[in-house]
Coordinates of C-alpha atoms in Angstrom, one line a residue:
X877 CA -196.3 -19.6 61.0
X878 CA -199.7 -18.9 58.7
X879 CA -199.4 -14.9 59.5
X880 CA -195.2 -14.7 58.0
X881 CA -195.9 -15.0 54.2
X882 CA -199.1 -12.4 54.1
X883 CA -197.1 -9.4 55.7
X884 CA -195.0 -8.1 53.2
X885 CA -198.2 -8.7 51.1
X886 CA -200.4 -6.8 53.0
X887 CA -198.3 -3.6 52.9
X888 CA -198.2 -3.7 48.9
X889 CA -201.4 -2.8 49.2
X890 CA -200.9 -0.3 51.5
X891 CA -198.7 1.4 49.2
X892 CA -200.1 4.8 47.2
X893 CA -200.2 4.1 43.2
X894 CA -199.2 6.5 41.3
X895 CA -202.0 7.6 40.3
X896 CA -203.3 8.9 44.1
X897 CA -200.3 10.5 44.6
X898 CA -200.7 12.5 41.6
X899 CA -204.1 13.7 43.0
X900 CA -202.5 14.8 46.1
X901 CA -202.3 18.0 47.1
X902 CA -199.5 20.5 46.3
X903 CA -197.7 21.6 49.1
X904 CA -196.0 25.4 48.9
X905 CA -192.1 24.3 48.2
X906 CA -193.4 21.9 44.9
X907 CA -196.0 25.0 44.2
X908 CA -192.8 27.8 44.0
X909 CA -191.2 24.6 42.2
X910 CA -193.6 24.9 39.2
X911 CA -194.2 28.9 39.8
X912 CA -193.9 30.1 36.3
X913 CA -190.5 31.4 35.5
X914 CA -191.0 36.1 35.5
X915 CA -189.7 38.2 32.9
X916 CA -186.5 38.7 35.6
X917 CA -185.3 35.3 35.6
X918 CA -185.0 34.6 31.6
X919 CA -182.9 37.5 31.2
X920 CA -180.6 36.1 33.2
X921 CA -180.9 32.8 32.1
X922 CA -181.5 33.7 28.1
X923 CA -179.1 30.5 26.1
X924 CA -175.8 31.7 24.7
X925 CA -174.8 33.8 21.8
X926 CA -172.5 32.7 19.1
X927 CA -170.5 35.4 20.4
X928 CA -170.4 34.4 24.1
X929 CA -169.3 30.7 22.1
X930 CA -166.6 31.7 21.0
X931 CA -165.2 33.8 23.9
X932 CA -165.6 31.1 25.9
X933 CA -164.0 28.3 23.7
X934 CA -163.5 24.8 25.2
X935 CA -161.0 24.1 28.0
X936 CA -158.4 22.2 26.5
X937 CA -155.1 19.8 28.1
X938 CA -152.8 22.7 28.1
X939 CA -154.8 26.1 29.5
X940 CA -156.1 23.7 31.9
X941 CA -152.2 22.5 32.4
X942 CA -151.4 26.2 32.6
X943 CA -153.6 27.5 35.2
X944 CA -152.6 28.9 37.6
X945 CA -148.1 29.5 36.1
X946 CA -149.3 32.6 34.1
X947 CA -149.7 34.5 37.6
X948 CA -146.7 32.8 38.9
X949 CA -144.6 33.9 35.8
X950 CA -146.5 36.3 34.1
X951 CA -144.5 36.8 31.0
X952 CA -144.1 33.4 30.0
X953 CA -147.5 34.1 27.9
X954 CA -147.1 37.4 27.1
X955 CA -144.3 38.8 23.9
X956 CA -141.6 39.0 25.9
X957 CA -142.2 35.3 26.4
X958 CA -142.3 34.4 22.5
X959 CA -139.2 36.6 23.0
X960 CA -137.8 34.0 25.8
X961 CA -138.2 31.4 24.0
X962 CA -136.8 32.7 20.1
X963 CA -133.9 33.7 21.7
X964 CA -132.2 30.5 23.8
X965 CA -134.8 27.6 23.3
X966 CA -132.6 25.8 21.4
X967 CA -129.1 26.4 23.4
X968 CA -131.1 25.9 26.8
X969 CA -132.7 22.9 25.8
X970 CA -129.0 21.6 24.9
X971 CA -127.7 23.1 27.7
X972 CA -130.4 21.4 30.0
X973 CA -129.8 17.9 28.2
X974 CA -126.5 18.3 29.2
X975 CA -127.3 18.4 33.0
X976 CA -130.2 15.5 33.1
X977 CA -127.7 13.5 31.0
X978 CA -124.4 14.6 33.5
X979 CA -126.2 14.8 37.2
X980 CA -123.9 16.5 38.5
X981 CA -124.4 18.6 42.0
X982 CA -124.6 21.5 41.1
X983 CA -127.2 21.4 38.1
X984 CA -127.1 26.0 38.3
X985 CA -123.5 26.4 37.7
X986 CA -122.8 23.5 35.4
X987 CA -125.9 25.0 33.5
X988 CA -124.1 28.3 33.3
X989 CA -121.3 26.3 31.5
X990 CA -123.7 24.6 29.2
X991 CA -124.6 27.9 28.0
X992 CA -121.6 29.1 27.8
X993 CA -120.7 26.3 25.4
X994 CA -123.4 27.4 23.1
X995 CA -122.2 31.3 22.9
X996 CA -118.4 29.9 21.6
X997 CA -119.6 26.5 19.8
X998 CA -119.1 28.0 15.8
X999 CA -121.6 25.7 14.7
X1000 CA -124.2 28.3 16.8
X1001 CA -125.5 31.2 14.5
X1002 CA -123.1 34.6 15.5
X1003 CA -125.7 36.6 18.7
X1004 CA -123.8 39.3 18.1
X1005 CA -126.9 40.8 15.9
X1006 CA -129.9 40.5 19.0
X1007 CA -131.2 43.1 19.6
X1008 CA -129.3 45.0 22.8
X1009 CA -131.3 45.0 25.7
X1010 CA -133.7 48.2 26.9
X1011 CA -131.9 48.3 30.4
X1012 CA -128.5 47.8 28.8
X1013 CA -127.5 50.2 26.2
X1014 CA -126.0 51.8 27.8
X1015 CA -123.5 49.7 28.5
X1016 CA -123.3 47.3 25.1
X1017 CA -122.3 51.4 23.3
X1018 CA -119.2 51.5 25.9
X1019 CA -118.8 48.2 24.5
X1020 CA -117.4 45.3 22.9
X1021 CA -119.2 41.8 22.3
X1022 CA -115.4 40.1 23.0
X1023 CA -115.2 41.1 26.2
X1024 CA -119.1 41.2 27.2
X1025 CA -118.8 37.2 25.9
X1026 CA -116.5 36.3 28.9
X1027 CA -119.3 37.6 31.9
X1028 CA -121.5 34.0 31.9
X1029 CA -117.9 32.6 32.4
X1030 CA -117.1 34.8 35.3
X1031 CA -120.0 32.6 36.8
X1032 CA -118.5 29.4 37.0
X1033 CA -115.6 31.4 38.9
X1034 CA -117.5 32.7 41.8
X1035 CA -116.5 31.8 45.2
X1036 CA -118.5 29.2 47.7
X1037 CA -118.3 27.5 50.3
X1038 CA -118.2 23.4 49.5
X1039 CA -120.1 21.9 46.8
X1040 CA -118.9 18.2 46.4
X1041 CA -121.4 17.1 48.6
X1042 CA -119.5 15.3 52.0
X1043 CA -116.9 12.7 50.8
X1044 CA -114.0 15.9 49.6
X1045 CA -114.3 14.3 46.1
X1046 CA -115.8 16.3 43.4
X1047 CA -117.0 15.1 40.0
X1048 CA -113.7 13.9 38.7
X1049 CA -112.5 12.3 41.8
X1050 CA -110.4 15.0 43.2
X1051 CA -109.8 14.3 46.7
X1052 CA -110.6 17.0 48.5
X1053 CA -106.9 18.3 49.6
X1054 CA -106.3 18.3 45.9
X1055 CA -106.9 21.9 45.3
X1056 CA -105.6 25.1 43.9
X1057 CA -107.8 27.5 45.7
X1058 CA -106.2 28.0 48.8
X1059 CA -107.7 31.7 49.8
X1060 CA -111.0 30.4 51.9
X1061 CA -113.5 28.6 50.8
X1062 CA -113.5 25.9 47.3
X1063 CA -114.3 27.7 44.0
X1064 CA -117.2 27.1 42.1
X1065 CA -116.0 23.7 39.6
X1066 CA -117.4 22.5 36.9
X1067 CA -116.9 19.8 33.8
X1068 CA -118.9 18.6 30.7
X1069 CA -119.1 15.2 29.4
X1070 CA -116.4 16.2 27.5
X1071 CA -114.1 16.6 30.0
X1072 CA -113.7 20.7 29.1
X1073 CA -114.3 23.7 32.0
X1074 CA -114.0 27.1 31.8
X1075 CA -110.8 27.9 30.6
X1076 CA -110.9 25.2 28.3
X1077 CA -114.0 26.9 26.4
X1078 CA -112.8 30.7 26.7
X1079 CA -109.3 29.6 25.2
X1080 CA -110.7 28.9 22.3
X1081 CA -111.8 32.3 21.8
X1082 CA -110.0 35.3 21.7
X1083 CA -110.2 37.9 24.1
X1084 CA -109.6 42.3 24.7
X1085 CA -106.0 42.6 25.8
X1086 CA -105.5 41.1 29.5
X1087 CA -109.1 40.1 29.9
X1088 CA -108.3 36.3 29.5
X1089 CA -105.3 36.8 31.7
X1090 CA -107.4 38.0 34.8
X1091 CA -110.1 35.0 34.1
X1092 CA -106.5 32.0 34.5
X1093 CA -105.6 33.7 37.5
X1094 CA -109.5 33.8 38.6
X1095 CA -110.1 30.7 38.4
X1096 CA -107.1 29.1 39.1
X1097 CA -104.5 26.3 39.1
X1098 CA -106.5 23.5 39.2
X1099 CA -108.8 24.7 36.3
X1100 CA -105.3 25.5 34.3
X1101 CA -103.7 21.9 34.9
X1102 CA -106.8 20.2 33.9
X1103 CA -107.2 17.5 30.5
X1104 CA -110.2 17.2 28.1
X1105 CA -111.7 14.1 26.3
X1106 CA -108.8 14.1 24.0
X1107 CA -106.1 14.9 26.9
X1108 CA -105.4 19.2 26.0
X1109 CA -104.6 21.4 28.7
X1110 CA -106.5 24.7 28.5
X1111 CA -103.0 26.0 27.4
X1112 CA -102.8 23.1 24.4
X1113 CA -106.3 24.2 24.0
X1114 CA -105.5 28.1 22.8
X1115 CA -101.9 26.6 20.5
X1116 CA -104.6 24.4 19.0
X1117 CA -106.7 27.2 18.2
X1118 CA -104.0 29.7 17.4
X1119 CA -104.5 31.3 20.1
X1120 CA -101.2 32.4 21.2
X1121 CA -102.5 35.4 23.5
X1122 CA -104.1 33.5 25.3
X1123 CA -101.4 30.8 25.7
X1124 CA -98.5 33.3 26.6
X1125 CA -100.8 34.5 28.9
X1126 CA -101.9 30.5 31.1
X1127 CA -98.1 31.0 31.1
X1128 CA -97.8 34.0 32.9
X1129 CA -100.3 32.8 35.6
X1130 CA -97.5 29.8 36.1
X1131 CA -94.4 32.2 36.2
X1132 CA -95.9 34.2 39.1
X1133 CA -96.4 31.5 41.2
X1134 CA -93.3 31.2 40.9
X1135 CA -92.0 35.3 40.6
X1136 CA -94.1 35.2 44.2
X1137 CA -92.8 31.6 46.4
X1138 CA -96.0 29.6 45.7
X1139 CA -94.7 26.0 46.4
X1140 CA -98.2 24.4 46.7
X1141 CA -99.5 25.8 43.8
X1142 CA -96.6 24.8 41.7
X1143 CA -96.0 21.9 43.8
X1144 CA -100.1 20.8 42.4
X1145 CA -99.1 21.6 38.2
X1146 CA -96.1 18.4 39.2
X1147 CA -98.6 16.0 40.7
X1148 CA -101.3 16.8 37.9
X1149 CA -99.0 16.3 35.2
X1150 CA -98.6 19.6 33.2
X1151 CA -95.8 18.9 30.6
X1152 CA -95.6 22.7 30.6
X1153 CA -94.1 23.4 33.4
X1154 CA -91.1 23.7 32.6
X1155 CA -91.7 25.8 29.7
X1156 CA -93.4 27.9 31.0
X1157 CA -92.0 31.8 30.3
X1158 CA -93.7 35.4 31.3
X1159 CA -93.9 38.2 29.1
X1160 CA -90.5 38.4 28.6
X1161 CA -90.3 35.1 27.3
X1162 CA -87.1 34.5 30.9
X1163 CA -88.3 30.9 31.8
X1164 CA -89.7 29.8 34.3
X1165 CA -86.9 28.7 36.7
X1166 CA -85.0 32.2 36.0
X1167 CA -88.2 33.8 37.2
X1168 CA -87.3 32.2 40.6
X1169 CA -84.1 32.8 40.5
X1170 CA -84.9 36.5 39.4
X1171 CA -86.4 36.8 42.4
X1172 CA -84.8 35.0 44.8
X1173 CA -86.9 32.2 46.2
X1174 CA -85.3 29.1 46.0
X1175 CA -87.8 27.1 47.5
X1176 CA -90.1 27.5 44.0
X1177 CA -86.2 27.1 42.4
X1178 CA -86.7 23.2 44.6
X1179 CA -89.8 22.7 43.4
X1180 CA -89.3 23.8 39.9
X1181 CA -86.2 20.4 40.3
X1182 CA -87.8 18.2 41.9
X1183 CA -91.5 19.2 38.9
X1184 CA -88.4 17.8 36.7
X1185 CA -86.5 14.5 38.5
X1186 CA -90.8 13.7 39.3
X1187 CA -92.2 14.2 35.3
X1188 CA -88.2 11.7 34.2
X1189 CA -88.9 8.8 37.5
X1190 CA -93.2 9.4 36.3
X1191 CA -91.5 8.2 33.0
X1192 CA -89.4 5.2 34.5
X1193 CA -92.9 3.6 36.8
X1194 CA -94.7 3.7 34.5
X1195 CA -92.7 1.6 32.0
X1196 CA -92.2 -0.8 34.6
X1197 CA -96.0 -1.1 34.5
X1198 CA -96.8 -1.8 31.1
X1199 CA -93.5 -4.7 31.8
X1200 CA -95.6 -5.4 34.2
X1201 CA -92.5 -6.2 36.8
X1202 CA -93.3 -5.8 40.3
X1203 CA -89.5 -5.2 41.7
X1204 CA -89.4 -1.6 39.7
X1205 CA -92.4 -1.0 40.3
X1206 CA -91.3 -0.6 44.5
X1207 CA -88.0 0.3 43.4
X1208 CA -88.9 3.6 41.2
X1209 CA -91.4 4.8 43.7
X1210 CA -89.0 6.3 46.7
X1211 CA -91.4 8.8 47.2
X1212 CA -96.4 8.8 48.4
X1213 CA -96.1 11.8 44.5
X1214 CA -95.4 9.1 41.8
X1215 CA -98.2 7.5 43.3
X1216 CA -101.2 10.0 43.4
X1217 CA -99.6 11.8 41.2
X1218 CA -100.6 12.1 37.1
X1219 CA -99.2 11.3 34.0
X1220 CA -99.9 13.5 31.0
X1221 CA -102.8 11.6 30.3
X1222 CA -104.8 12.3 33.0
X1223 CA -104.3 8.8 34.7
X1224 CA -102.9 7.4 37.9
X1225 CA -100.6 4.5 38.3
X1226 CA -103.7 2.3 39.8
X1227 CA -105.3 3.3 36.1
X1228 CA -102.4 2.4 34.6
X1229 CA -101.8 -1.2 35.9
X1230 CA -105.6 -2.1 36.3
X1231 CA -105.7 -1.0 32.3
X1232 CA -103.3 -3.9 31.3
X1233 CA -103.9 -6.1 33.9
X1234 CA -101.3 -6.0 36.9
X1235 CA -103.0 -7.4 39.0
X1236 CA -99.9 -8.1 41.4
X1237 CA -98.7 -3.9 40.4
X1238 CA -102.3 -3.0 41.8
X1239 CA -102.2 -4.6 44.6
X1240 CA -99.3 -3.2 45.9
X1241 CA -99.7 0.3 44.1
X1242 CA -103.8 0.4 46.6
X1243 CA -101.8 -0.5 50.3
X1244 CA -99.3 2.1 49.2
X1245 CA -102.2 5.1 47.8
X1246 CA -105.8 3.3 48.8
X1247 CA -107.1 7.3 48.3
X1248 CA -106.7 6.5 45.2
X1249 CA -109.5 4.1 44.5
X1250 CA -111.3 7.2 44.1
X1251 CA -109.5 9.1 41.9
X1252 CA -110.7 9.8 38.8
X1253 CA -108.4 10.0 35.1
X1254 CA -109.4 12.8 32.9
X1255 CA -112.8 12.1 32.3
X1256 CA -113.6 11.2 36.0
X1257 CA -113.2 7.6 35.3
X1258 CA -112.0 5.5 38.6
X1259 CA -109.8 2.5 37.6
X1260 CA -112.3 0.6 39.3
X1261 CA -114.4 2.0 36.0
X1262 CA -111.2 0.2 34.5
X1263 CA -111.8 -3.0 35.9
X1264 CA -114.4 -3.6 35.0
X1265 CA -113.8 -2.7 31.4
X1266 CA -111.2 -5.7 30.8
X1267 CA -110.7 -9.1 30.2
X1268 CA -110.2 -10.5 33.1
X1269 CA -112.5 -8.5 35.9
X1270 CA -112.3 -12.1 37.9
X1271 CA -109.0 -11.3 38.7
X1272 CA -109.2 -7.2 38.4
X1273 CA -112.4 -5.5 39.7
X1274 CA -112.3 -8.3 43.5
X1275 CA -108.6 -6.3 44.6
X1276 CA -110.1 -3.4 44.2
X1277 CA -113.6 -3.7 46.0
X1278 CA -112.1 -6.0 49.2
X1279 CA -109.6 -2.5 49.2
X1280 CA -112.8 -0.3 49.5
X1281 CA -113.7 1.0 46.2
X1282 CA -117.3 2.3 45.7
X1283 CA -119.4 1.5 42.8
X1284 CA -121.1 4.7 42.4
X1285 CA -118.8 6.0 41.4
X1286 CA -119.9 8.4 39.1
X1287 CA -117.6 9.8 35.4
X1288 CA -118.4 12.7 33.9
X1289 CA -120.8 11.2 31.6
X1290 CA -122.7 9.7 34.4
X1291 CA -122.3 6.6 34.0
X1292 CA -121.3 4.0 37.6
X1293 CA -118.4 1.3 37.4
X1294 CA -120.9 -1.4 35.9
X1295 CA -121.5 0.1 32.7
X1296 CA -118.9 -0.5 31.0
X1297 CA -118.7 -4.3 31.8
X1298 CA -121.2 -4.2 28.4
X1299 CA -119.6 -0.9 26.8
X1300 CA -115.7 -1.7 26.4
X1301 CA -115.1 0.9 23.3
X1302 CA -113.7 3.2 25.2
X1303 CA -111.3 1.6 27.6
X1304 CA -109.7 -1.1 24.7
X1305 CA -109.8 2.2 22.5
X1306 CA -107.2 3.7 25.4
X1307 CA -105.5 1.1 25.7
X1308 CA -104.1 0.1 22.0
X1309 CA -103.1 3.9 22.3
X1310 CA -100.6 2.4 25.0
X1311 CA -99.4 -0.1 22.3
X1312 CA -98.4 2.1 20.4
X1313 CA -96.9 4.3 22.4
X1314 CA -93.8 2.0 22.8
X1315 CA -93.7 0.6 19.6
X1316 CA -93.1 4.7 18.8

């Protein structure tokens, strides 16, 4: 036991001191490390001059973030990149912000529409003064800027498969069978946060002869019938902007449907509440009914007659909903078309019944056509969007939810139904419009 504490002391005494280590002879490795540097070594390790320091400035955080980018995108950091930033910076930034706010299923097409809307925006400086591109100078010399402005819009009408997801509903809430394209495959379709499609934007602008008609034909009946936030169709936009040629070409397209006996598209326009259907005229100012008679299209004539009757009964149905008379609603609804058809505001009867808090009528309409739970209005708002904004939400919303209404459907502005529980201004404004129309 007496030897245990003495061992550390003995080990400590056994360690060599610093002086003893310094007196030890150096090894060959130590001699090479301490050898004097040759002139060659001094030349390779000479201190950097001010010129060298200017040539190699310290890297900033931006430089560190851009490492590798110059090899992937070699033109971004050149003069051509500066041109792109100057020419497209503002328009691209605004367009990307719109895409980010809407979060559409097809962001590429939505971006194309937003960029095209920048071209038609009167607040944006005119781009006709831009320098012609080196590759397209020969093409531009033989074509006017007016014709070229339609090229971006044509990208929106490219035929593709179903881009609207597996549920069969697009961003507007339209069911999968509400499709004006009957010729195989659904057409790429985009609307902005104000409900405008590419045809709305094109209708504001003058075009070369027959160019706008070609665009209408490429777009199809779906875009012809859609309404923006102010309940306007592309024809309404054309008339409002005094583009009578565009309005006539839309009418000409609609009349061509009757001439060809295309009853499916005529019925689609009827169900979408297209109020210019029965007043359309062709190039010779012949009414659409006369056009169908002239071409001996009996089924088209019958469909147009049904459209006139449908419009009348739709007005009766809306009045019955407004006064809250379920027996009258049950008497008027003798066809499913009245339940799934829109009015001139882009709303279904279920939208109107929800807005007015007609719980008994809502239950009846849902039982007759559950598909209407997922259909949006002119801005893609479903009946559940409406229900979240009314005063008696606890009486109205459960009817829709228990029937299968989805709470996660977004409207064209990227808002789910719960948003309108806090922001009720839009719904209250629509409610006031309904009352004002009744007083008028």
